Amino acid sequence: MLNKNIFKNKKASGIGFWDPLENWAEIPALLLLIVGFIIALWSRSAVVTYIVIILCGIIAGRGIKVRQYVHKIAYTVVIIAFLIGFSLGSFYGKTKFILVLFIIGCYIGYVLHSKEWI
Amino acid sequence: MLQFWWKLKRHLTWKTSEIRDILITILAVAFIFAYDDKQPVFHFNFWLFNFFKHILIVGLCVMIYDLGHKVSSIFMNLTSEYKMWSVGLLIGVIIAVLSKGKIYLILPGGILFHHWTVMRLGHFRYGLNYFTTGLLAAMGPVFLLLFATFFKTIALFGLSSDLFNRITFIFLYFAIFAMLPFPRHDGAHLYFANRNWYVIFLFFLIGYIFLYKLHFYSLIFAALIGLVVWLIYYITFEESAWAFG
């Protein structure tokens, strides 16, 4: 049975049951989930969906390179939220293709930035 | 003045990485502008021709923009280096693809300033400082505005008016987006240097575009709009923000 007092017990965490400063990664994750959903809804064909997800993957790959030593988990949470939002909103592309193309895009972005080509 | 010409002759150079960044920026921005070729049916040859036309226009635009920075930086005995914002360019391309070329989102990047040690020796405010770099950053969009006015004048004489109107549009569009306070953009340099000057320059550009839409082409009235908006901004916000007493 759920102990309802857990939500009232503000002493446990110091501020409240959900501290936005401590759990800040969820806020951009939620935003990116919505952005991913809107972008996927906006793309009106499977080809556009795949092109867009590759480009998003390149951006995410750059982020992975930039944040390879800091905030790795938070960044991963944000990327996963974006992918979930995008998959939910894409009516024209297949989810497994989206996932594969996103990973390919990430790899391209990572290599381009790790080799300092862009 | 002779010393300035000597400095230009000797130090107006581009690094390899800078040329690469400029080329990528030109390709990406040209793609964004050329994505929608405004034809009812897609013909690849026509689209490609349109794309090359836009590469030339955007190339001219980026070169003038960068020259504006470089020449003014050398005048102030600093050096500037163009750095593209790869994420911004990719976001622009994504928006262009999604909107079928209806929305142009241009986030090109901006400049880095380097201290030119030998030439700055003995200068008051010897090192890099916010206000100088902010004003130098604004020189790129200002150069674009001046050239846009020039090209609009040519268009008004009826010489290839479609082409020159397009060039004017792209120059003004690029200048406005360069003045937004995003990472590496010129607007960010000026915004963090001095908010008052930022408001003046931004609304100088916006004022010119507003007048342009009304078919009234005047830099002087655009500058007046900038000054009036600055005055309103100063009275409503800036004055009270600094009133510590």
Tab-separated table of C-alpha atoms in Angstrom:
chain	number	residue	atom	x	y	z
A	1	MET	CA	0.000	0.000	0.000
A	2	LEU	CA	1.287	3.421	-0.941
A	3	ASN	CA	2.368	5.466	1.981
A	4	LYS	CA	0.832	8.877	1.244
A	5	ASN	CA	2.981	10.517	3.852
A	6	ILE	CA	5.982	10.090	1.562
A	7	PHE	CA	4.797	13.126	-0.444
A	8	LYS	CA	4.412	15.179	2.717
A	9	ASN	CA	7.763	14.180	4.152
A	10	LYS	CA	9.789	17.145	3.028
A	11	LYS	CA	12.535	16.459	5.516
A	12	ALA	CA	13.586	13.337	3.645
A	13	SER	CA	15.112	15.114	0.668
A	14	GLY	CA	15.489	18.522	2.183
A	15	ILE	CA	13.203	20.402	-0.224
A	16	GLY	CA	10.437	18.088	-1.345
A	17	PHE	CA	9.732	14.734	-2.923
A	18	TRP	CA	10.943	16.081	-6.292
A	19	ASP	CA	13.749	18.572	-6.234
A	20	PRO	CA	14.138	20.214	-9.674
A	21	LEU	CA	17.695	21.274	-8.919
A	22	GLU	CA	18.741	17.756	-8.031
A	23	ASN	CA	16.755	16.037	-10.792
A	24	TRP	CA	17.260	18.696	-13.466
A	25	ALA	CA	17.785	16.216	-16.289
A	26	GLU	CA	14.098	15.324	-16.315
A	27	ILE	CA	13.132	18.871	-17.317
A	28	PRO	CA	15.106	18.994	-20.614
A	29	ALA	CA	14.145	15.343	-21.138
A	30	LEU	CA	10.456	16.253	-20.970
A	31	LEU	CA	11.003	19.234	-23.260
A	32	LEU	CA	12.930	17.149	-25.781
A	33	LEU	CA	10.244	14.460	-25.638
A	34	ILE	CA	7.682	17.055	-26.676
A	35	VAL	CA	10.038	18.542	-29.302
A	36	GLY	CA	10.728	15.082	-30.740
A	37	PHE	CA	7.021	14.348	-30.882
A	38	ILE	CA	6.267	17.646	-32.670
A	39	ILE	CA	9.146	17.208	-35.151
A	40	ALA	CA	8.007	13.687	-35.974
A	41	LEU	CA	4.415	14.846	-36.416
A	42	TRP	CA	5.605	17.656	-38.666
A	43	SER	CA	7.458	15.323	-41.072
A	44	ARG	CA	4.824	14.215	-43.557
A	45	SER	CA	6.580	11.251	-45.184
A	46	ALA	CA	8.848	8.356	-44.265
A	47	VAL	CA	11.782	9.768	-46.289
A	48	VAL	CA	11.596	13.125	-44.498
A	49	THR	CA	11.330	11.324	-41.148
A	50	TYR	CA	14.472	9.315	-41.886
A	51	ILE	CA	16.429	12.354	-43.127
A	52	VAL	CA	15.425	14.327	-40.052
A	53	ILE	CA	16.347	11.548	-37.632
A	54	ILE	CA	19.814	11.198	-39.241
A	55	LEU	CA	20.365	14.965	-38.853
A	56	CYS	CA	19.144	14.805	-35.246
A	57	GLY	CA	21.526	11.891	-34.723
A	58	ILE	CA	24.436	13.999	-36.003
A	59	ILE	CA	23.550	16.737	-33.492
A	60	ALA	CA	23.251	14.142	-30.706
A	61	GLY	CA	26.576	12.571	-31.728
A	62	ARG	CA	28.278	15.918	-31.347
A	63	GLY	CA	26.714	16.212	-27.889
A	64	ILE	CA	28.014	12.772	-26.923
A	65	LYS	CA	31.523	13.842	-27.950
A	66	VAL	CA	31.301	17.157	-26.106
A	67	ARG	CA	29.892	15.529	-22.948
A	68	GLN	CA	32.022	12.406	-22.890
A	69	TYR	CA	33.392	13.260	-19.451
A	70	VAL	CA	30.534	15.180	-17.824
A	71	HIS	CA	26.765	14.645	-17.441
A	72	LYS	CA	26.808	11.444	-19.439
A	73	ILE	CA	23.802	9.872	-17.738
A	74	ALA	CA	21.747	13.061	-17.869
A	75	TYR	CA	22.516	13.481	-21.564
A	76	THR	CA	21.584	9.850	-22.242
A	77	VAL	CA	18.253	10.363	-20.472
A	78	VAL	CA	17.559	13.417	-22.633
A	79	ILE	CA	18.451	11.589	-25.861
A	80	ILE	CA	16.276	8.609	-24.945
A	81	ALA	CA	13.371	10.926	-24.154
A	82	PHE	CA	13.810	12.622	-27.538
A	83	LEU	CA	13.842	9.233	-29.289
A	84	ILE	CA	10.712	8.100	-27.451
A	85	GLY	CA	8.927	11.330	-28.393
A	86	PHE	CA	10.058	11.019	-31.992
A	87	SER	CA	8.993	7.368	-32.233
A	88	LEU	CA	5.584	8.151	-30.749
A	89	GLY	CA	5.006	10.983	-33.198
A	90	SER	CA	6.267	9.329	-36.378
A	91	PHE	CA	3.337	7.820	-38.253
A	92	TYR	CA	5.230	7.337	-41.513
A	93	GLY	CA	8.478	5.678	-40.495
A	94	LYS	CA	9.176	2.354	-38.839
A	95	THR	CA	10.497	2.566	-35.298
A	96	LYS	CA	13.355	0.126	-35.818
A	97	PHE	CA	14.566	2.064	-38.874
A	98	ILE	CA	14.354	5.276	-36.869
A	99	LEU	CA	16.447	3.750	-34.111
A	100	VAL	CA	19.071	2.381	-36.513
A	101	LEU	CA	19.313	5.641	-38.469
A	102	PHE	CA	19.588	7.637	-35.262
A	103	ILE	CA	22.497	5.459	-34.122
A	104	ILE	CA	24.153	5.851	-37.551
A	105	GLY	CA	23.672	9.624	-37.310
A	106	CYS	CA	25.156	9.614	-33.804
A	107	TYR	CA	28.175	7.724	-35.062
A	108	ILE	CA	28.655	10.142	-37.980
A	109	GLY	CA	28.355	13.162	-35.658
A	110	TYR	CA	30.723	11.619	-33.127
A	111	VAL	CA	33.369	10.782	-35.752
A	112	LEU	CA	33.080	14.185	-37.461
A	113	HIS	CA	33.689	15.963	-34.173
A	114	SER	CA	36.250	13.598	-32.681
A	115	LYS	CA	38.360	13.918	-35.829
A	116	GLU	CA	37.673	17.682	-35.804
A	117	TRP	CA	36.417	17.734	-39.377
A	118	ILE	CA	33.637	20.078	-38.330
B	1	MET	CA	45.533	55.398	-43.165
B	2	LEU	CA	48.614	54.096	-44.981
B	3	GLN	CA	49.360	51.927	-41.972
B	4	PHE	CA	45.810	50.536	-42.170
B	5	TRP	CA	46.278	49.620	-45.836
B	6	TRP	CA	49.583	47.986	-45.011
B	7	LYS	CA	47.930	46.008	-42.221
B	8	LEU	CA	45.122	44.923	-44.547
B	9	LYS	CA	47.572	43.876	-47.251
B	10	ARG	CA	49.666	41.897	-44.863
B	11	HIS	CA	47.174	40.467	-42.365
B	12	LEU	CA	43.892	39.982	-44.203
B	13	THR	CA	44.213	36.208	-44.375
B	14	TRP	CA	42.042	33.193	-43.677
B	15	LYS	CA	43.056	30.014	-41.875
B	16	THR	CA	42.311	26.622	-43.439
B	17	SER	CA	39.794	25.794	-40.702
B	18	GLU	CA	38.118	29.147	-41.273
B	19	ILE	CA	37.781	28.526	-45.030
B	20	ARG	CA	36.286	25.110	-44.271
B	21	ASP	CA	33.792	26.671	-41.846
B	22	ILE	CA	32.860	29.369	-44.364
B	23	LEU	CA	32.322	26.788	-47.129
B	24	ILE	CA	30.134	24.589	-44.925
B	25	THR	CA	28.133	27.648	-43.849
B	26	ILE	CA	27.641	28.724	-47.465
B	27	LEU	CA	26.447	25.253	-48.495
B	28	ALA	CA	24.072	24.870	-45.546
B	29	VAL	CA	22.571	28.368	-45.788
B	30	ALA	CA	22.259	28.113	-49.574
B	31	PHE	CA	20.449	24.780	-49.127
B	32	ILE	CA	18.031	26.374	-46.649
B	33	PHE	CA	17.231	29.262	-49.009
B	34	ALA	CA	17.118	27.106	-52.139
B	35	TYR	CA	15.112	24.193	-50.728
B	36	ASP	CA	11.845	25.612	-51.964
B	37	ASP	CA	12.371	26.667	-55.580
B	38	LYS	CA	8.738	27.853	-55.782
B	39	GLN	CA	7.912	25.614	-58.740
B	40	PRO	CA	4.649	23.634	-58.853
B	41	VAL	CA	6.474	20.497	-60.083
B	42	PHE	CA	9.900	19.367	-58.930
B	43	HIS	CA	12.552	19.351	-61.688
B	44	PHE	CA	15.964	18.309	-60.488
B	45	ASN	CA	17.870	20.366	-63.072
B	46	PHE	CA	15.974	23.520	-62.211
B	47	TRP	CA	16.423	22.884	-58.489
B	48	LEU	CA	20.168	22.347	-58.972
B	49	PHE	CA	20.473	25.564	-60.990
B	50	ASN	CA	18.563	27.405	-58.270
B	51	PHE	CA	20.837	25.883	-55.634
B	52	PHE	CA	23.987	27.040	-57.465
B	53	LYS	CA	22.510	30.495	-57.821
B	54	HIS	CA	21.922	30.575	-54.081
B	55	ILE	CA	25.445	29.293	-53.401
B	56	LEU	CA	26.781	32.336	-55.266
B	57	ILE	CA	24.460	34.748	-53.465
B	58	VAL	CA	25.106	33.290	-50.010
B	59	GLY	CA	28.827	33.077	-50.800
B	60	LEU	CA	28.859	36.806	-51.515
B	61	CYS	CA	26.831	37.410	-48.358
B	62	VAL	CA	29.134	35.390	-46.090
B	63	MET	CA	32.254	36.920	-47.629
B	64	ILE	CA	30.972	40.468	-47.063
B	65	TYR	CA	29.905	39.533	-43.545
B	66	ASP	CA	33.300	38.064	-42.751
B	67	LEU	CA	35.183	40.906	-44.449
B	68	GLY	CA	33.199	43.343	-42.312
B	69	HIS	CA	34.513	41.641	-39.215
B	70	LYS	CA	38.057	41.200	-40.443
B	71	VAL	CA	38.569	44.704	-41.787
B	72	SER	CA	37.121	46.386	-38.700
B	73	SER	CA	39.093	44.052	-36.403
B	74	ILE	CA	42.341	44.858	-38.170
B	75	PHE	CA	41.486	48.554	-37.870
B	76	MET	CA	41.223	48.067	-34.102
B	77	ASN	CA	44.406	45.953	-34.048
B	78	LEU	CA	42.633	42.700	-33.246
B	79	THR	CA	42.216	39.622	-35.391
B	80	SER	CA	38.951	37.788	-35.923
B	81	GLU	CA	38.245	34.223	-36.911
B	82	TYR	CA	34.966	32.896	-38.264
B	83	LYS	CA	33.573	29.841	-36.462
B	84	MET	CA	30.427	28.180	-37.668
B	85	TRP	CA	27.819	26.835	-35.237
B	86	SER	CA	27.325	23.321	-36.587
B	87	VAL	CA	24.302	22.579	-34.384
B	88	GLY	CA	22.601	25.798	-35.462
B	89	LEU	CA	23.187	25.064	-39.134
B	90	LEU	CA	21.827	21.522	-38.723
B	91	ILE	CA	18.748	22.834	-36.914
B	92	GLY	CA	18.201	25.244	-39.812
B	93	VAL	CA	18.466	22.408	-42.342
B	94	ILE	CA	16.044	20.254	-40.308
B	95	ILE	CA	13.504	23.092	-40.129
B	96	ALA	CA	13.873	23.703	-43.880
B	97	VAL	CA	13.260	20.023	-44.648
B	98	LEU	CA	10.297	19.831	-42.283
B	99	SER	CA	8.656	23.042	-43.468
B	100	LYS	CA	9.345	22.261	-47.152
B	101	GLY	CA	11.526	25.337	-47.362
B	102	LYS	CA	8.867	27.740	-46.121
B	103	ILE	CA	10.686	28.674	-42.914
B	104	TYR	CA	14.258	29.950	-43.093
B	105	LEU	CA	16.111	29.511	-39.812
B	106	ILE	CA	19.647	30.815	-40.242
B	107	LEU	CA	21.965	30.197	-37.297
B	108	PRO	CA	25.356	30.496	-38.948
B	109	GLY	CA	27.756	31.062	-36.084
B	110	GLY	CA	30.006	33.982	-35.446
B	111	ILE	CA	33.479	35.120	-34.697
B	112	LEU	CA	36.260	34.695	-32.215
B	113	PHE	CA	38.597	37.575	-31.491
B	114	HIS	CA	42.294	37.244	-30.897
B	115	HIS	CA	44.513	39.758	-29.263
B	116	TRP	CA	47.134	41.143	-31.638
B	117	THR	CA	49.854	41.667	-29.080
B	118	VAL	CA	52.383	43.668	-31.071
B	119	MET	CA	49.895	46.064	-32.645
B	120	ARG	CA	48.056	46.698	-29.362
B	121	LEU	CA	51.204	47.678	-27.460
B	122	GLY	CA	50.768	51.055	-25.843
B	123	HIS	CA	47.015	51.200	-26.493
B	124	PHE	CA	44.722	52.318	-23.745
B	125	ARG	CA	42.650	49.265	-22.782
B	126	TYR	CA	45.471	47.067	-23.992
B	127	GLY	CA	43.761	43.667	-23.999
B	128	LEU	CA	40.520	42.362	-25.419
B	129	ASN	CA	37.505	44.046	-23.905
B	130	TYR	CA	33.786	43.461	-24.158
B	131	PHE	CA	32.757	46.784	-25.654
B	132	THR	CA	35.308	46.730	-28.486
B	133	THR	CA	34.577	43.129	-29.400
B	134	GLY	CA	30.838	43.784	-29.188
B	135	LEU	CA	30.998	46.718	-31.596
B	136	LEU	CA	33.341	44.833	-33.927
B	137	ALA	CA	30.927	41.891	-33.946
B	138	ALA	CA	28.110	44.224	-34.992
B	139	MET	CA	30.153	45.387	-37.984
B	140	GLY	CA	29.361	42.185	-39.914
B	141	PRO	CA	25.572	42.751	-39.940
B	142	VAL	CA	26.106	46.496	-40.513
B	143	PHE	CA	28.245	45.774	-43.601
B	144	LEU	CA	25.498	43.429	-44.825
B	145	LEU	CA	22.907	46.154	-44.299
B	146	LEU	CA	24.964	48.686	-46.256
B	147	PHE	CA	25.486	46.276	-49.149
B	148	ALA	CA	21.810	45.286	-49.067
B	149	THR	CA	20.946	48.975	-49.479
B	150	PHE	CA	23.357	49.189	-52.410
B	151	PHE	CA	21.857	46.116	-54.110
B	152	LYS	CA	18.334	47.377	-53.487
B	153	THR	CA	19.275	50.629	-55.180
B	154	ILE	CA	20.456	48.661	-58.217
B	155	ALA	CA	17.178	46.705	-58.167
B	156	LEU	CA	15.235	49.963	-58.076
B	157	PHE	CA	16.976	51.038	-61.284
B	158	GLY	CA	15.462	47.939	-62.897
B	159	LEU	CA	18.696	46.009	-63.514
B	160	SER	CA	17.868	42.292	-62.947
B	161	SER	CA	15.520	43.398	-60.216
B	162	ASP	CA	14.436	39.841	-59.290
B	163	LEU	CA	18.011	38.775	-58.644
B	164	PHE	CA	18.966	41.908	-56.720
B	165	ASN	CA	15.771	41.807	-54.671
B	166	ARG	CA	16.608	38.229	-53.719
B	167	ILE	CA	20.165	39.256	-52.807
B	168	THR	CA	18.811	42.096	-50.644
B	169	PHE	CA	16.364	39.747	-48.936
B	170	ILE	CA	19.078	37.182	-48.149
B	171	PHE	CA	21.509	39.837	-46.888
B	172	LEU	CA	18.917	41.350	-44.543
B	173	TYR	CA	17.740	37.942	-43.342
B	174	PHE	CA	21.301	36.854	-42.608
B	175	ALA	CA	22.057	40.128	-40.820
B	176	ILE	CA	19.005	39.868	-38.545
B	177	PHE	CA	19.754	36.280	-37.545
B	178	ALA	CA	23.418	37.116	-36.958
B	179	MET	CA	22.283	39.765	-34.482
B	180	LEU	CA	20.303	37.320	-32.331
B	181	PRO	CA	22.020	36.602	-29.006
B	182	PHE	CA	22.695	32.908	-29.607
B	183	PRO	CA	25.999	31.145	-28.922
B	184	ARG	CA	28.869	32.538	-31.023
B	185	HIS	CA	26.550	34.906	-32.885
B	186	ASP	CA	27.444	38.564	-33.220
B	187	GLY	CA	24.389	39.470	-31.201
B	188	ALA	CA	25.739	37.551	-28.207
B	189	HIS	CA	28.993	39.567	-28.299
B	190	LEU	CA	27.164	42.877	-28.371
B	191	TYR	CA	24.412	41.822	-25.959
B	192	PHE	CA	26.905	40.919	-23.245
B	193	ALA	CA	29.002	44.000	-24.006
B	194	ASN	CA	26.299	46.631	-23.829
B	195	ARG	CA	22.545	46.121	-23.908
B	196	ASN	CA	21.860	49.720	-25.006
B	197	TRP	CA	24.011	49.415	-28.116
B	198	TYR	CA	22.504	46.008	-28.778
B	199	VAL	CA	19.007	47.476	-28.827
B	200	ILE	CA	20.132	50.322	-31.106
B	201	PHE	CA	21.814	48.017	-33.640
B	202	LEU	CA	19.073	45.380	-33.586
B	203	PHE	CA	16.285	47.890	-34.104
B	204	PHE	CA	18.334	49.740	-36.711
B	205	LEU	CA	18.182	46.494	-38.723
B	206	ILE	CA	14.558	45.733	-37.850
B	207	GLY	CA	13.620	49.340	-38.593
B	208	TYR	CA	15.225	49.130	-42.021
B	209	ILE	CA	13.291	45.935	-42.785
B	210	PHE	CA	10.071	47.526	-41.524
B	211	LEU	CA	10.610	50.510	-43.825
B	212	TYR	CA	11.662	48.158	-46.633
B	213	LYS	CA	8.302	46.425	-46.381
B	214	LEU	CA	6.641	49.835	-46.745
B	215	HIS	CA	8.785	50.532	-49.877
B	216	PHE	CA	10.600	53.310	-48.062
B	217	TYR	CA	14.334	52.746	-48.275
B	218	SER	CA	16.157	54.946	-45.803
B	219	LEU	CA	19.078	54.175	-43.532
B	220	ILE	CA	18.651	57.467	-41.702
B	221	PHE	CA	15.039	56.775	-40.727
B	222	ALA	CA	16.018	53.214	-39.788
B	223	ALA	CA	18.671	54.653	-37.467
B	224	LEU	CA	16.045	56.985	-36.024
B	225	ILE	CA	13.767	54.003	-35.339
B	226	GLY	CA	16.699	52.325	-33.576
B	227	LEU	CA	17.267	55.401	-31.422
B	228	VAL	CA	13.569	55.813	-30.560
B	229	VAL	CA	13.250	52.146	-29.545
B	230	TRP	CA	16.431	52.492	-27.489
B	231	LEU	CA	14.973	55.536	-25.710
B	232	ILE	CA	11.758	53.639	-24.891
B	233	TYR	CA	13.790	50.635	-23.746
B	234	TYR	CA	16.031	52.839	-21.619
B	235	ILE	CA	13.135	54.615	-19.907
B	236	THR	CA	11.052	51.493	-19.341
B	237	PHE	CA	13.740	49.025	-18.315
B	238	GLU	CA	17.380	50.056	-18.248
B	239	GLU	CA	17.008	53.140	-16.086
B	240	SER	CA	15.132	51.282	-13.356
B	241	ALA	CA	17.412	48.230	-13.630
B	242	TRP	CA	20.437	50.359	-12.662
B	243	ALA	CA	18.716	52.532	-10.076
B	244	PHE	CA	20.355	51.145	-6.963
B	245	GLY	CA	19.762	54.263	-4.909
